[in-house]
Amino acid sequence: MERPEAWQLLDESWERALCIVAHPDDMEFGAAAAVARWTRQGKWVGYTMVTSGEAGIDGLAPDECREVREAEQVESARIVGVETVDFLHEPDGVLEYGVPLRRLLAAEVRRHRPEIVITGNFRDTWGGRNLNQADHIAVGKAVVDAVRDAGNRWVFPEQIKDDIEPWGGVREVWAFGSPQANHAVDTTETFELGVESLKAHRAYIDGLGWENWDPQEFLEGFARPVGQRLDVAFAAPFEVFPMGWGS
Ligand SMILES: [Zn+2]
């Protein structure tokens, strides 16, 4: 069989990464094993959840659901070595791309001062005809803008006070699961932690009602073909957006 074209390895010369996603469980459907690898290397990784996924379980009303899902996300983060999980409490399912969302995300970037910002795929599809979800697209687009906003003291200037300064130190934004991914990271060693991290979303997974759905098998199905590109068992794919000039 012909081997697929090799991808580039992700740059791992950084100390701090902030992951900004729409929903609890977004990280665990593709990026948690990579996060586990990085926290094991001694890097700091933080999670920002724009919503609490409170509209994600059909049989559970949002007020109750919010608490359950936040608890599951905190546990799932802990499994991969993430201690900081911020919930921004924006409304699940109806996020809008625009200045208010950029403002919230710029504040997160200024507060945590990451070199890398990670988000989910925000292309229109997952590849082929599988359409992406509106919240993912809104958040990903706002992340890219907010990274720029964070570095400009004249954008959202009301945030610049006390110990909050502009932060222009984000070198790249990485979108995991993008159909245009051309970078990857070996997740073989931490793959099981990624699976455990997904399994921590128990109420959510039960709520999906997918019979005989196996998180392990599911994640392997995505990670194996990417691994082949790096000549390893498992890997996670990312699309890389350079945020500096001239790169
Ligand atoms: Zn999601």
mmCIF file of C-alpha atoms and ligand atoms in Angstrom:
data_model
loop_
_atom_site.group_PDB
_atom_site.id
_atom_site.type_symbol
_atom_site.label_atom_id
_atom_site.label_comp_id
_atom_site.label_asym_id
_atom_site.label_seq_id
_atom_site.Cartn_x
_atom_site.Cartn_y
_atom_site.Cartn_z
ATOM 1 C CA MET A 1 0.000 0.000 0.000
ATOM 2 C CA GLU A 2 1.224 3.438 -0.808
ATOM 3 C CA ARG A 3 2.118 5.461 2.212
ATOM 4 C CA PRO A 4 0.319 8.788 2.618
ATOM 5 C CA GLU A 5 2.351 11.964 2.318
ATOM 6 C CA ALA A 6 4.202 12.837 5.522
ATOM 7 C CA TRP A 7 2.974 15.775 7.543
ATOM 8 C CA GLN A 8 5.024 18.218 9.541
ATOM 9 C CA LEU A 9 5.466 17.740 13.246
ATOM 10 C CA LEU A 10 3.957 20.350 15.527
ATOM 11 C CA ASP A 11 6.408 22.746 17.107
ATOM 12 C CA GLU A 12 6.774 21.822 20.782
ATOM 13 C CA SER A 13 9.178 24.596 21.798
ATOM 14 C CA TRP A 14 6.707 26.448 24.006
ATOM 15 C CA GLU A 15 5.726 26.577 27.648
ATOM 16 C CA ARG A 16 2.101 27.734 27.753
ATOM 17 C CA ALA A 17 -0.917 26.827 25.632
ATOM 18 C CA LEU A 18 -4.531 27.893 26.048
ATOM 19 C CA CYS A 19 -7.264 25.737 24.535
ATOM 20 C CA ILE A 20 -10.439 27.656 23.721
ATOM 21 C CA VAL A 21 -13.421 25.597 22.578
ATOM 22 C CA ALA A 22 -17.191 25.934 22.414
ATOM 23 C CA HIS A 23 -18.267 22.936 24.482
ATOM 24 C CA PRO A 24 -17.218 20.540 27.200
ATOM 25 C CA ASP A 25 -16.186 17.360 25.308
ATOM 26 C CA ASP A 26 -14.762 19.233 22.281
ATOM 27 C CA MET A 27 -11.164 18.735 23.450
ATOM 28 C CA GLU A 28 -11.805 15.074 24.213
ATOM 29 C CA PHE A 29 -13.050 14.326 20.699
ATOM 30 C CA GLY A 30 -9.597 14.737 19.245
ATOM 31 C CA ALA A 31 -7.026 16.652 21.241
ATOM 32 C CA ALA A 32 -6.943 15.341 24.814
ATOM 33 C CA ALA A 33 -4.182 12.775 24.212
ATOM 34 C CA ALA A 34 -1.993 15.528 22.760
ATOM 35 C CA VAL A 35 -2.697 17.692 25.811
ATOM 36 C CA ALA A 36 -1.665 14.808 28.074
ATOM 37 C CA ARG A 37 1.615 14.554 26.165
ATOM 38 C CA TRP A 38 2.320 18.252 26.666
ATOM 39 C CA THR A 39 1.455 18.397 30.364
ATOM 40 C CA ARG A 40 3.761 15.400 30.868
ATOM 41 C CA GLN A 41 6.522 17.434 29.249
ATOM 42 C CA GLY A 42 5.961 19.981 32.025
ATOM 43 C CA LYS A 43 4.102 22.504 29.895
ATOM 44 C CA TRP A 44 1.149 24.508 31.211
ATOM 45 C CA VAL A 45 -2.110 23.931 29.366
ATOM 46 C CA GLY A 46 -5.365 25.685 30.285
ATOM 47 C CA TYR A 47 -8.915 25.115 29.047
ATOM 48 C CA THR A 48 -11.485 27.803 28.307
ATOM 49 C CA MET A 49 -15.015 26.557 27.664
ATOM 50 C CA VAL A 50 -17.123 29.222 25.977
ATOM 51 C CA THR A 51 -20.351 27.420 26.926
ATOM 52 C CA SER A 52 -21.059 24.736 29.489
ATOM 53 C CA GLY A 53 -22.672 22.474 26.906
ATOM 54 C CA GLU A 54 -25.960 22.907 28.747
ATOM 55 C CA ALA A 55 -28.028 22.279 25.609
ATOM 56 C CA GLY A 56 -26.188 19.045 24.872
ATOM 57 C CA ILE A 57 -28.326 16.417 26.594
ATOM 58 C CA ASP A 58 -31.847 16.002 25.274
ATOM 59 C CA GLY A 59 -33.291 14.525 28.458
ATOM 60 C CA LEU A 60 -31.733 17.052 30.843
ATOM 61 C CA ALA A 61 -32.813 20.686 31.263
ATOM 62 C CA PRO A 62 -30.037 23.275 30.844
ATOM 63 C CA ASP A 63 -29.860 24.414 34.468
ATOM 64 C CA GLU A 64 -29.239 20.913 35.699
ATOM 65 C CA CYS A 65 -27.178 19.928 32.706
ATOM 66 C CA ARG A 66 -24.751 22.814 33.128
ATOM 67 C CA GLU A 67 -23.560 21.572 36.507
ATOM 68 C CA VAL A 68 -23.186 17.983 35.373
ATOM 69 C CA ARG A 69 -21.210 18.927 32.297
ATOM 70 C CA GLU A 70 -18.921 21.358 34.078
ATOM 71 C CA ALA A 71 -18.068 18.688 36.633
ATOM 72 C CA GLU A 72 -17.389 16.158 33.886
ATOM 73 C CA GLN A 73 -15.161 18.631 32.047
ATOM 74 C CA VAL A 74 -13.117 19.440 35.144
ATOM 75 C CA GLU A 75 -12.569 15.722 35.742
ATOM 76 C CA SER A 76 -11.740 15.065 32.120
ATOM 77 C CA ALA A 77 -9.202 17.930 32.187
ATOM 78 C CA ARG A 78 -7.644 16.613 35.399
ATOM 79 C CA ILE A 79 -7.011 13.235 33.722
ATOM 80 C CA VAL A 80 -4.785 14.887 31.103
ATOM 81 C CA GLY A 81 -2.994 17.167 33.580
ATOM 82 C CA VAL A 82 -5.032 20.366 33.116
ATOM 83 C CA GLU A 83 -5.816 22.214 36.345
ATOM 84 C CA THR A 84 -7.238 25.467 34.994
ATOM 85 C CA VAL A 85 -10.681 25.247 33.391
ATOM 86 C CA ASP A 86 -12.557 28.510 32.800
ATOM 87 C CA PHE A 87 -16.246 28.516 31.887
ATOM 88 C CA LEU A 88 -17.436 31.689 30.159
ATOM 89 C CA HIS A 89 -21.140 30.729 30.408
ATOM 90 C CA GLU A 90 -22.143 31.897 26.955
ATOM 91 C CA PRO A 91 -25.338 30.273 25.608
ATOM 92 C CA ASP A 92 -24.830 26.789 24.186
ATOM 93 C CA GLY A 93 -26.013 26.239 20.628
ATOM 94 C CA VAL A 94 -26.545 29.873 19.694
ATOM 95 C CA LEU A 95 -23.079 31.438 19.846
ATOM 96 C CA GLU A 96 -22.506 34.302 17.475
ATOM 97 C CA TYR A 97 -19.234 35.262 15.904
ATOM 98 C CA GLY A 98 -18.637 38.959 16.536
ATOM 99 C CA VAL A 99 -17.111 41.636 18.702
ATOM 100 C CA PRO A 100 -18.696 40.536 22.030
ATOM 101 C CA LEU A 101 -17.232 37.044 21.651
ATOM 102 C CA ARG A 102 -13.852 38.441 20.578
ATOM 103 C CA ARG A 103 -13.863 40.644 23.679
ATOM 104 C CA LEU A 104 -14.401 37.673 25.995
ATOM 105 C CA LEU A 105 -11.705 35.598 24.313
ATOM 106 C CA ALA A 106 -9.179 38.443 24.143
ATOM 107 C CA ALA A 107 -9.565 38.797 27.928
ATOM 108 C CA GLU A 108 -8.752 35.099 28.319
ATOM 109 C CA VAL A 109 -5.656 35.396 26.137
ATOM 110 C CA ARG A 110 -4.464 38.484 28.040
ATOM 111 C CA ARG A 111 -5.014 36.763 31.368
ATOM 112 C CA HIS A 112 -3.250 33.496 30.546
ATOM 113 C CA ARG A 113 -0.539 34.776 28.157
ATOM 114 C CA PRO A 114 -0.102 31.610 26.050
ATOM 115 C CA GLU A 115 2.374 31.126 23.198
ATOM 116 C CA ILE A 116 0.040 28.683 21.460
ATOM 117 C CA VAL A 117 -3.754 28.869 21.305
ATOM 118 C CA ILE A 118 -5.601 25.704 20.408
ATOM 119 C CA THR A 119 -9.172 25.505 19.171
ATOM 120 C CA GLY A 120 -11.329 23.026 17.305
ATOM 121 C CA ASN A 121 -11.886 22.778 13.587
ATOM 122 C CA PHE A 122 -13.710 25.872 12.379
ATOM 123 C CA ARG A 123 -13.877 25.041 8.685
ATOM 124 C CA ASP A 124 -17.378 24.583 7.280
ATOM 125 C CA THR A 125 -17.054 20.817 7.173
ATOM 126 C CA TRP A 126 -15.146 17.958 8.783
ATOM 127 C CA GLY A 127 -14.187 16.937 5.263
ATOM 128 C CA GLY A 128 -16.511 15.737 2.528
ATOM 129 C CA ARG A 129 -20.120 16.628 3.244
ATOM 130 C CA ASN A 130 -20.053 16.331 7.033
ATOM 131 C CA LEU A 131 -21.036 19.805 8.131
ATOM 132 C CA ASN A 132 -19.430 21.430 11.132
ATOM 133 C CA GLN A 133 -21.521 22.890 13.956
ATOM 134 C CA ALA A 134 -22.272 26.612 14.241
ATOM 135 C CA ASP A 135 -20.753 27.144 17.706
ATOM 136 C CA HIS A 136 -17.445 25.584 16.619
ATOM 137 C CA ILE A 137 -17.199 27.884 13.621
ATOM 138 C CA ALA A 138 -18.103 30.997 15.641
ATOM 139 C CA VAL A 139 -15.552 30.213 18.348
ATOM 140 C CA GLY A 140 -12.693 29.299 16.018
ATOM 141 C CA LYS A 141 -13.065 32.458 13.962
ATOM 142 C CA ALA A 142 -13.313 34.582 17.100
ATOM 143 C CA VAL A 143 -10.210 32.870 18.549
ATOM 144 C CA VAL A 144 -8.067 33.927 15.604
ATOM 145 C CA ASP A 145 -9.282 37.514 15.867
ATOM 146 C CA ALA A 146 -9.051 37.614 19.664
ATOM 147 C CA VAL A 147 -5.414 36.538 19.501
ATOM 148 C CA ARG A 148 -4.707 39.637 17.429
ATOM 149 C CA ASP A 149 -6.971 41.827 19.582
ATOM 150 C CA ALA A 150 -5.134 40.703 22.727
ATOM 151 C CA GLY A 151 -1.891 42.223 21.483
ATOM 152 C CA ASN A 152 -3.359 45.631 20.690
ATOM 153 C CA ARG A 153 -3.743 47.889 23.731
ATOM 154 C CA TRP A 154 -6.262 50.060 21.873
ATOM 155 C CA VAL A 155 -8.640 47.173 21.259
ATOM 156 C CA PHE A 156 -10.808 46.438 24.307
ATOM 157 C CA PRO A 157 -8.702 48.953 26.298
ATOM 158 C CA GLU A 158 -10.993 48.640 29.321
ATOM 159 C CA GLN A 159 -9.352 45.244 29.956
ATOM 160 C CA ILE A 160 -5.907 46.783 30.418
ATOM 161 C CA LYS A 161 -5.738 47.505 34.140
ATOM 162 C CA ASP A 162 -4.244 46.143 37.354
ATOM 163 C CA ASP A 163 -1.965 43.307 36.267
ATOM 164 C CA ILE A 164 -3.545 42.750 32.840
ATOM 165 C CA GLU A 165 -1.341 43.893 29.958
ATOM 166 C CA PRO A 166 -1.717 43.477 26.198
ATOM 167 C CA TRP A 167 -0.361 40.084 25.113
ATOM 168 C CA GLY A 168 1.061 39.711 21.628
ATOM 169 C CA GLY A 169 3.014 36.556 22.351
ATOM 170 C CA VAL A 170 0.789 33.997 20.627
ATOM 171 C CA ARG A 171 2.904 32.533 17.818
ATOM 172 C CA GLU A 172 0.389 30.136 16.321
ATOM 173 C CA VAL A 173 -3.249 29.077 16.516
ATOM 174 C CA TRP A 174 -3.812 25.347 16.060
ATOM 175 C CA ALA A 175 -7.156 23.864 15.016
ATOM 176 C CA PHE A 176 -7.482 20.171 15.781
ATOM 177 C CA GLY A 177 -9.588 17.924 13.588
ATOM 178 C CA SER A 178 -9.461 20.295 10.629
ATOM 179 C CA PRO A 179 -9.938 18.700 7.197
ATOM 180 C CA GLN A 180 -7.023 20.902 6.108
ATOM 181 C CA ALA A 181 -4.658 19.665 8.787
ATOM 182 C CA ASN A 182 -1.065 19.257 7.696
ATOM 183 C CA HIS A 183 0.633 18.993 11.057
ATOM 184 C CA ALA A 184 0.455 16.266 13.667
ATOM 185 C CA VAL A 185 1.789 15.187 17.016
ATOM 186 C CA ASP A 186 2.562 11.659 18.176
ATOM 187 C CA THR A 187 0.003 10.658 20.834
ATOM 188 C CA THR A 188 0.928 6.986 21.135
ATOM 189 C CA GLU A 189 2.242 7.217 24.707
ATOM 190 C CA THR A 190 -0.714 9.171 26.058
ATOM 191 C CA PHE A 191 -3.455 7.718 23.900
ATOM 192 C CA GLU A 192 -5.102 5.859 26.788
ATOM 193 C CA LEU A 193 -5.276 9.037 28.851
ATOM 194 C CA GLY A 194 -7.125 10.643 25.966
ATOM 195 C CA VAL A 195 -9.615 7.784 25.977
ATOM 196 C CA GLU A 196 -10.112 8.076 29.753
ATOM 197 C CA SER A 197 -10.588 11.801 29.356
ATOM 198 C CA LEU A 198 -13.380 11.251 26.816
ATOM 199 C CA LYS A 199 -14.995 8.590 29.007
ATOM 200 C CA ALA A 200 -15.219 11.146 31.818
ATOM 201 C CA HIS A 201 -18.093 12.753 29.876
ATOM 202 C CA ARG A 202 -20.319 9.940 31.029
ATOM 203 C CA ALA A 203 -23.663 11.762 31.254
ATOM 204 C CA TYR A 204 -23.079 13.309 27.859
ATOM 205 C CA ILE A 205 -22.117 10.036 26.199
ATOM 206 C CA ASP A 206 -25.117 8.270 27.778
ATOM 207 C CA GLY A 207 -27.319 11.110 26.570
ATOM 208 C CA LEU A 208 -26.190 10.593 22.984
ATOM 209 C CA GLY A 209 -27.817 7.174 23.100
ATOM 210 C CA TRP A 210 -25.384 5.689 20.582
ATOM 211 C CA GLU A 211 -25.721 1.993 21.157
ATOM 212 C CA ASN A 212 -22.500 0.014 21.564
ATOM 213 C CA TRP A 213 -20.432 3.099 20.895
ATOM 214 C CA ASP A 214 -16.906 2.544 22.120
ATOM 215 C CA PRO A 215 -14.856 5.701 22.847
ATOM 216 C CA GLN A 216 -11.615 3.753 22.477
ATOM 217 C CA GLU A 217 -12.491 2.391 19.068
ATOM 218 C CA PHE A 218 -13.834 5.752 17.975
ATOM 219 C CA LEU A 219 -10.661 7.652 18.894
ATOM 220 C CA GLU A 220 -8.454 4.937 17.404
ATOM 221 C CA GLY A 221 -10.298 5.297 14.110
ATOM 222 C CA PHE A 222 -9.149 8.901 13.869
ATOM 223 C CA ALA A 223 -5.707 8.599 15.406
ATOM 224 C CA ARG A 224 -4.440 5.571 13.480
ATOM 225 C CA PRO A 225 -4.426 7.021 9.944
ATOM 226 C CA VAL A 226 -2.756 10.192 11.222
ATOM 227 C CA GLY A 227 -0.216 8.035 13.046
ATOM 228 C CA GLN A 228 0.658 6.341 9.763
ATOM 229 C CA ARG A 229 1.747 9.677 8.401
ATOM 230 C CA LEU A 230 4.289 10.010 11.208
ATOM 231 C CA ASP A 231 5.211 6.325 11.296
ATOM 232 C CA VAL A 232 3.779 5.894 14.788
ATOM 233 C CA ALA A 233 0.720 4.085 16.165
ATOM 234 C CA PHE A 234 -1.391 7.138 16.999
ATOM 235 C CA ALA A 235 -1.230 10.845 16.275
ATOM 236 C CA ALA A 236 -3.491 13.900 16.400
ATOM 237 C CA PRO A 237 -3.961 16.216 13.378
ATOM 238 C CA PHE A 238 -3.869 20.017 13.523
ATOM 239 C CA GLU A 239 -4.160 22.869 11.059
ATOM 240 C CA VAL A 240 -1.582 25.509 11.936
ATOM 241 C CA PHE A 241 -2.218 29.243 11.557
ATOM 242 C CA PRO A 242 0.917 31.376 12.051
ATOM 243 C CA MET A 243 0.013 34.576 13.891
ATOM 244 C CA GLY A 244 3.212 36.544 13.421
ATOM 245 C CA TRP A 245 4.292 38.374 10.306
ATOM 246 C CA GLY A 246 6.533 36.828 7.713
ATOM 247 C CA SER A 247 5.985 33.209 8.722
HETATM 248 ZN ZN ZN B 1 -18.733 20.838 20.304
#
